[in-house]
Amino acid sequence: MADESNHVHLTDPRAMRALAHPTRLRLLGELRLRGPQTVGMLSERTGEAVGSVSWHIGKLAEHGFVAEAPDLARDRRERWWRAAHATTDWDPVELLDDPERRLAGDLLRRAAMERYVARYQAYLESEASLDLAWVRGTTSSDTVLHLTPDELGELRDELSELGRRWQARGAPGRPGAEMVTLIWQAYRGPQ
């Protein structure tokens, strides 16, 4: 695992397997999205038992995904946790030559995909209760492209830059701004 400016690039299959658990992905997401929290706060937000949250936070800490935030504790018994990095990624090419890494990367990608699906399903269930302006701005689409491997890499880079640009523009707490999830995929489809 290498850290570059609040970012972690995963190469360790043990860390990938640890993060591939759905509860751990959700807990890390909550800490990244809402900031430092106690195990009790995370339990309340996720509906997971306190003991379960505590165990999963311990596993995330063991692999460097979360860290204690002792400066927030009001006393010695209170333990706060924060995300250790704002983002995590891995390079599928780096996984191909090692069967253990390939399996761990596959587990992590599948867990992330399941998390994306669950979040989109939750949105669909809540859509009827949203202000029409938010529904009008929503999009879900696909486009089939015919690209070379180099062009696919260029598209990946452009999409990443677009996401970073809008993330920088959309600071939390702005009047009228709400959390919006952006997910994109680009891959060579089946023939």
PDB file of C-alpha atoms in Angstrom:
ATOM      1  CA  MET A   1       0.000   0.000   0.000  1.00  0.00           C
ATOM      2  CA  ALA A   2       1.456   3.385  -1.023  1.00  0.00           C
ATOM      3  CA  ASP A   3       0.024   6.730   0.093  1.00  0.00           C
ATOM      4  CA  GLU A   4       0.204   9.779  -2.181  1.00  0.00           C
ATOM      5  CA  SER A   5      -1.430  12.954  -0.901  1.00  0.00           C
ATOM      6  CA  ASN A   6      -4.377  11.462   0.977  1.00  0.00           C
ATOM      7  CA  HIS A   7      -4.720   8.634  -1.548  1.00  0.00           C
ATOM      8  CA  VAL A   8      -3.844   4.963  -1.210  1.00  0.00           C
ATOM      9  CA  HIS A   9      -2.924   2.620  -4.065  1.00  0.00           C
ATOM     10  CA  LEU A  10      -3.542  -1.015  -3.102  1.00  0.00           C
ATOM     11  CA  THR A  11      -1.154  -3.789  -4.064  1.00  0.00           C
ATOM     12  CA  ASP A  12      -1.330  -6.002  -0.948  1.00  0.00           C
ATOM     13  CA  PRO A  13      -3.819  -8.854  -1.421  1.00  0.00           C
ATOM     14  CA  ARG A  14      -4.452  -9.057   2.344  1.00  0.00           C
ATOM     15  CA  ALA A  15      -5.535  -5.405   2.423  1.00  0.00           C
ATOM     16  CA  MET A  16      -7.720  -5.947  -0.651  1.00  0.00           C
ATOM     17  CA  ARG A  17      -9.444  -8.943   0.964  1.00  0.00           C
ATOM     18  CA  ALA A  18      -9.929  -6.991   4.192  1.00  0.00           C
ATOM     19  CA  LEU A  19     -11.588  -4.112   2.349  1.00  0.00           C
ATOM     20  CA  ALA A  20     -13.716  -6.447   0.195  1.00  0.00           C
ATOM     21  CA  HIS A  21     -16.153  -7.050   3.074  1.00  0.00           C
ATOM     22  CA  PRO A  22     -19.451  -5.169   2.467  1.00  0.00           C
ATOM     23  CA  THR A  23     -19.652  -3.871   6.048  1.00  0.00           C
ATOM     24  CA  ARG A  24     -16.076  -2.562   5.914  1.00  0.00           C
ATOM     25  CA  LEU A  25     -16.684  -0.821   2.594  1.00  0.00           C
ATOM     26  CA  ARG A  26     -19.751   0.837   4.084  1.00  0.00           C
ATOM     27  CA  LEU A  27     -17.970   1.885   7.291  1.00  0.00           C
ATOM     28  CA  LEU A  28     -15.040   3.353   5.382  1.00  0.00           C
ATOM     29  CA  GLY A  29     -17.486   5.155   3.099  1.00  0.00           C
ATOM     30  CA  GLU A  30     -19.328   6.620   6.092  1.00  0.00           C
ATOM     31  CA  LEU A  31     -16.070   7.902   7.599  1.00  0.00           C
ATOM     32  CA  ARG A  32     -15.008   9.420   4.272  1.00  0.00           C
ATOM     33  CA  LEU A  33     -18.391  10.971   3.638  1.00  0.00           C
ATOM     34  CA  ARG A  34     -19.363  12.222   7.095  1.00  0.00           C
ATOM     35  CA  GLY A  35     -15.987  12.541   8.827  1.00  0.00           C
ATOM     36  CA  PRO A  36     -14.724  11.096  12.111  1.00  0.00           C
ATOM     37  CA  GLN A  37     -17.179   9.101  14.226  1.00  0.00           C
ATOM     38  CA  THR A  38     -17.282   6.750  17.178  1.00  0.00           C
ATOM     39  CA  VAL A  39     -18.200   3.087  16.879  1.00  0.00           C
ATOM     40  CA  GLY A  40     -21.568   3.921  18.467  1.00  0.00           C
ATOM     41  CA  MET A  41     -22.257   6.608  15.881  1.00  0.00           C
ATOM     42  CA  LEU A  42     -21.307   4.253  13.049  1.00  0.00           C
ATOM     43  CA  SER A  43     -23.508   1.540  14.547  1.00  0.00           C
ATOM     44  CA  GLU A  44     -26.470   3.899  14.645  1.00  0.00           C
ATOM     45  CA  ARG A  45     -25.914   5.102  11.073  1.00  0.00           C
ATOM     46  CA  THR A  46     -25.425   1.644   9.536  1.00  0.00           C
ATOM     47  CA  GLY A  47     -27.748  -0.451  11.697  1.00  0.00           C
ATOM     48  CA  GLU A  48     -24.885  -2.830  12.511  1.00  0.00           C
ATOM     49  CA  ALA A  49     -24.340  -4.055  16.068  1.00  0.00           C
ATOM     50  CA  VAL A  50     -21.747  -2.122  18.076  1.00  0.00           C
ATOM     51  CA  GLY A  51     -19.599  -5.251  18.522  1.00  0.00           C
ATOM     52  CA  SER A  52     -19.652  -5.935  14.791  1.00  0.00           C
ATOM     53  CA  VAL A  53     -18.724  -2.336  13.941  1.00  0.00           C
ATOM     54  CA  SER A  54     -15.906  -2.419  16.479  1.00  0.00           C
ATOM     55  CA  TRP A  55     -14.500  -5.636  14.989  1.00  0.00           C
ATOM     56  CA  HIS A  56     -14.701  -4.347  11.397  1.00  0.00           C
ATOM     57  CA  ILE A  57     -13.136  -0.997  12.364  1.00  0.00           C
ATOM     58  CA  GLY A  58     -10.291  -2.976  13.947  1.00  0.00           C
ATOM     59  CA  LYS A  59      -9.738  -4.844  10.670  1.00  0.00           C
ATOM     60  CA  LEU A  60      -9.774  -1.580   8.707  1.00  0.00           C
ATOM     61  CA  ALA A  61      -7.263  -0.079  11.159  1.00  0.00           C
ATOM     62  CA  GLU A  62      -5.042  -3.159  10.927  1.00  0.00           C
ATOM     63  CA  HIS A  63      -4.663  -2.519   7.194  1.00  0.00           C
ATOM     64  CA  GLY A  64      -4.289   1.261   7.434  1.00  0.00           C
ATOM     65  CA  PHE A  65      -7.691   2.291   6.043  1.00  0.00           C
ATOM     66  CA  VAL A  66      -8.795   4.035   9.254  1.00  0.00           C
ATOM     67  CA  ALA A  67      -6.962   5.639  12.156  1.00  0.00           C
ATOM     68  CA  GLU A  68      -7.908   6.722  15.632  1.00  0.00           C
ATOM     69  CA  ALA A  69      -8.754  10.385  16.142  1.00  0.00           C
ATOM     70  CA  PRO A  70      -7.857  10.842  19.836  1.00  0.00           C
ATOM     71  CA  ASP A  71      -8.060  14.630  19.570  1.00  0.00           C
ATOM     72  CA  LEU A  72     -11.864  14.309  19.329  1.00  0.00           C
ATOM     73  CA  ALA A  73     -12.338  12.161  22.434  1.00  0.00           C
ATOM     74  CA  ARG A  74     -13.889  13.850  25.474  1.00  0.00           C
ATOM     75  CA  ASP A  75     -12.392  11.280  27.848  1.00  0.00           C
ATOM     76  CA  ARG A  76     -10.048   8.267  27.807  1.00  0.00           C
ATOM     77  CA  ARG A  77     -12.878   5.787  27.171  1.00  0.00           C
ATOM     78  CA  GLU A  78     -14.237   7.507  24.066  1.00  0.00           C
ATOM     79  CA  ARG A  79     -12.617   6.398  20.784  1.00  0.00           C
ATOM     80  CA  TRP A  80     -13.111   8.277  17.552  1.00  0.00           C
ATOM     81  CA  TRP A  81     -12.108   6.979  14.120  1.00  0.00           C
ATOM     82  CA  ARG A  82     -11.352   8.721  10.836  1.00  0.00           C
ATOM     83  CA  ALA A  83     -10.625   7.548   7.310  1.00  0.00           C
ATOM     84  CA  ALA A  84      -6.866   7.437   6.746  1.00  0.00           C
ATOM     85  CA  HIS A  85      -7.205   8.361   3.041  1.00  0.00           C
ATOM     86  CA  ALA A  86      -9.749  10.208   0.906  1.00  0.00           C
ATOM     87  CA  THR A  87      -9.544   7.712  -1.967  1.00  0.00           C
ATOM     88  CA  THR A  88      -8.405   4.172  -2.710  1.00  0.00           C
ATOM     89  CA  ASP A  89      -7.511   2.578  -6.028  1.00  0.00           C
ATOM     90  CA  TRP A  90      -5.746  -0.413  -7.533  1.00  0.00           C
ATOM     91  CA  ASP A  91      -4.488  -1.202 -11.024  1.00  0.00           C
ATOM     92  CA  PRO A  92      -5.975  -4.379 -12.539  1.00  0.00           C
ATOM     93  CA  VAL A  93      -2.809  -4.875 -14.622  1.00  0.00           C
ATOM     94  CA  GLU A  94      -0.749  -5.166 -11.423  1.00  0.00           C
ATOM     95  CA  LEU A  95      -3.008  -8.012 -10.288  1.00  0.00           C
ATOM     96  CA  LEU A  96      -2.738 -10.251 -13.338  1.00  0.00           C
ATOM     97  CA  ASP A  97       0.648 -11.873 -12.694  1.00  0.00           C
ATOM     98  CA  ASP A  98      -0.089 -13.010  -9.132  1.00  0.00           C
ATOM     99  CA  PRO A  99      -2.992 -15.442  -8.521  1.00  0.00           C
ATOM    100  CA  GLU A 100      -3.437 -14.279  -4.908  1.00  0.00           C
ATOM    101  CA  ARG A 101      -3.600 -10.612  -5.946  1.00  0.00           C
ATOM    102  CA  ARG A 102      -5.878 -11.415  -8.884  1.00  0.00           C
ATOM    103  CA  LEU A 103      -8.353 -13.215  -6.583  1.00  0.00           C
ATOM    104  CA  ALA A 104      -8.210 -10.455  -3.936  1.00  0.00           C
ATOM    105  CA  GLY A 105      -8.700  -7.750  -6.579  1.00  0.00           C
ATOM    106  CA  ASP A 106     -11.644  -9.644  -8.030  1.00  0.00           C
ATOM    107  CA  LEU A 107     -13.265  -9.918  -4.581  1.00  0.00           C
ATOM    108  CA  LEU A 108     -12.750  -6.204  -3.953  1.00  0.00           C
ATOM    109  CA  ARG A 109     -14.112  -5.130  -7.337  1.00  0.00           C
ATOM    110  CA  ARG A 110     -17.184  -7.332  -6.909  1.00  0.00           C
ATOM    111  CA  ALA A 111     -17.819  -5.972  -3.402  1.00  0.00           C
ATOM    112  CA  ALA A 112     -17.486  -2.390  -4.689  1.00  0.00           C
ATOM    113  CA  MET A 113     -19.890  -3.144  -7.537  1.00  0.00           C
ATOM    114  CA  GLU A 114     -22.428  -4.608  -5.105  1.00  0.00           C
ATOM    115  CA  ARG A 115     -22.127  -1.449  -2.985  1.00  0.00           C
ATOM    116  CA  TYR A 116     -22.784   0.716  -6.069  1.00  0.00           C
ATOM    117  CA  VAL A 117     -25.865  -1.359  -6.916  1.00  0.00           C
ATOM    118  CA  ALA A 118     -27.204  -1.160  -3.343  1.00  0.00           C
ATOM    119  CA  ARG A 119     -26.777   2.616  -3.273  1.00  0.00           C
ATOM    120  CA  TYR A 120     -28.540   3.025  -6.636  1.00  0.00           C
ATOM    121  CA  GLN A 121     -31.402   0.796  -5.484  1.00  0.00           C
ATOM    122  CA  ALA A 122     -31.748   2.952  -2.351  1.00  0.00           C
ATOM    123  CA  TYR A 123     -31.914   6.026  -4.584  1.00  0.00           C
ATOM    124  CA  LEU A 124     -34.632   4.462  -6.755  1.00  0.00           C
ATOM    125  CA  GLU A 125     -36.668   3.645  -3.643  1.00  0.00           C
ATOM    126  CA  SER A 126     -36.439   7.278  -2.464  1.00  0.00           C
ATOM    127  CA  GLU A 127     -36.851   8.993  -5.847  1.00  0.00           C
ATOM    128  CA  ALA A 128     -40.614   9.618  -5.493  1.00  0.00           C
ATOM    129  CA  SER A 129     -39.989  11.625  -2.311  1.00  0.00           C
ATOM    130  CA  LEU A 130     -37.377  13.944  -3.857  1.00  0.00           C
ATOM    131  CA  ASP A 131     -37.885  17.458  -5.156  1.00  0.00           C
ATOM    132  CA  LEU A 132     -38.518  17.283  -8.926  1.00  0.00           C
ATOM    133  CA  ALA A 133     -35.428  19.418  -9.627  1.00  0.00           C
ATOM    134  CA  TRP A 134     -33.237  16.619  -8.216  1.00  0.00           C
ATOM    135  CA  VAL A 135     -35.057  13.935 -10.218  1.00  0.00           C
ATOM    136  CA  ARG A 136     -34.833  16.021 -13.396  1.00  0.00           C
ATOM    137  CA  GLY A 137     -31.029  16.248 -13.014  1.00  0.00           C
ATOM    138  CA  THR A 138     -30.594  12.507 -12.523  1.00  0.00           C
ATOM    139  CA  THR A 139     -29.163  10.400 -15.315  1.00  0.00           C
ATOM    140  CA  SER A 140     -28.480   6.757 -15.939  1.00  0.00           C
ATOM    141  CA  SER A 141     -27.331   5.800 -19.384  1.00  0.00           C
ATOM    142  CA  ASP A 142     -24.889   3.826 -21.422  1.00  0.00           C
ATOM    143  CA  THR A 143     -23.101   4.335 -24.699  1.00  0.00           C
ATOM    144  CA  VAL A 144     -21.315   1.702 -26.731  1.00  0.00           C
ATOM    145  CA  LEU A 145     -17.982   2.996 -28.020  1.00  0.00           C
ATOM    146  CA  HIS A 146     -15.447   1.477 -30.392  1.00  0.00           C
ATOM    147  CA  LEU A 147     -12.037   2.330 -28.946  1.00  0.00           C
ATOM    148  CA  THR A 148      -8.449   1.178 -28.988  1.00  0.00           C
ATOM    149  CA  PRO A 149      -6.785   0.250 -25.672  1.00  0.00           C
ATOM    150  CA  ASP A 150      -4.975   3.627 -25.707  1.00  0.00           C
ATOM    151  CA  GLU A 151      -8.240   5.486 -26.284  1.00  0.00           C
ATOM    152  CA  LEU A 152      -9.876   3.570 -23.416  1.00  0.00           C
ATOM    153  CA  GLY A 153      -7.006   4.700 -21.164  1.00  0.00           C
ATOM    154  CA  GLU A 154      -7.472   8.278 -22.358  1.00  0.00           C
ATOM    155  CA  LEU A 155     -11.215   8.061 -21.605  1.00  0.00           C
ATOM    156  CA  ARG A 156     -10.434   6.725 -18.101  1.00  0.00           C
ATOM    157  CA  ASP A 157      -8.103   9.669 -17.456  1.00  0.00           C
ATOM    158  CA  GLU A 158     -10.651  12.219 -18.721  1.00  0.00           C
ATOM    159  CA  LEU A 159     -13.444  10.742 -16.593  1.00  0.00           C
ATOM    160  CA  SER A 160     -11.191  10.774 -13.522  1.00  0.00           C
ATOM    161  CA  GLU A 161     -10.284  14.413 -14.134  1.00  0.00           C
ATOM    162  CA  LEU A 162     -13.942  15.321 -14.647  1.00  0.00           C
ATOM    163  CA  GLY A 163     -14.836  13.671 -11.315  1.00  0.00           C
ATOM    164  CA  ARG A 164     -12.003  15.509  -9.513  1.00  0.00           C
ATOM    165  CA  ARG A 165     -13.031  18.855 -11.045  1.00  0.00           C
ATOM    166  CA  TRP A 166     -16.647  18.513  -9.914  1.00  0.00           C
ATOM    167  CA  GLN A 167     -15.579  17.212  -6.505  1.00  0.00           C
ATOM    168  CA  ALA A 168     -13.462  20.345  -5.988  1.00  0.00           C
ATOM    169  CA  ARG A 169     -16.361  22.557  -7.098  1.00  0.00           C
ATOM    170  CA  GLY A 170     -18.926  20.844  -4.882  1.00  0.00           C
ATOM    171  CA  ALA A 171     -17.786  21.677  -1.357  1.00  0.00           C
ATOM    172  CA  PRO A 172     -20.177  20.391   1.323  1.00  0.00           C
ATOM    173  CA  GLY A 173     -22.275  22.946   3.169  1.00  0.00           C
ATOM    174  CA  ARG A 174     -23.000  25.199   0.179  1.00  0.00           C
ATOM    175  CA  PRO A 175     -26.609  26.493   0.149  1.00  0.00           C
ATOM    176  CA  GLY A 176     -28.798  24.165  -1.902  1.00  0.00           C
ATOM    177  CA  ALA A 177     -26.042  21.572  -2.376  1.00  0.00           C
ATOM    178  CA  GLU A 178     -26.772  17.957  -1.493  1.00  0.00           C
ATOM    179  CA  MET A 179     -24.687  14.808  -1.825  1.00  0.00           C
ATOM    180  CA  VAL A 180     -24.687  13.461  -5.402  1.00  0.00           C
ATOM    181  CA  THR A 181     -23.106  10.134  -6.294  1.00  0.00           C
ATOM    182  CA  LEU A 182     -21.155   9.896  -9.553  1.00  0.00           C
ATOM    183  CA  ILE A 183     -20.311   6.435 -10.858  1.00  0.00           C
ATOM    184  CA  TRP A 184     -18.915   5.727 -14.282  1.00  0.00           C
ATOM    185  CA  GLN A 185     -17.745   2.591 -15.961  1.00  0.00           C
ATOM    186  CA  ALA A 186     -15.735   2.039 -19.094  1.00  0.00           C
ATOM    187  CA  TYR A 187     -14.709  -1.448 -20.179  1.00  0.00           C
ATOM    188  CA  ARG A 188     -14.477  -3.659 -23.229  1.00  0.00           C
ATOM    189  CA  GLY A 189     -17.852  -5.317 -23.392  1.00  0.00           C
ATOM    190  CA  PRO A 190     -18.514  -8.923 -24.315  1.00  0.00           C
ATOM    191  CA  GLN A 191     -18.519  -9.673 -28.022  1.00  0.00           C
TER     192      GLN A 191
END
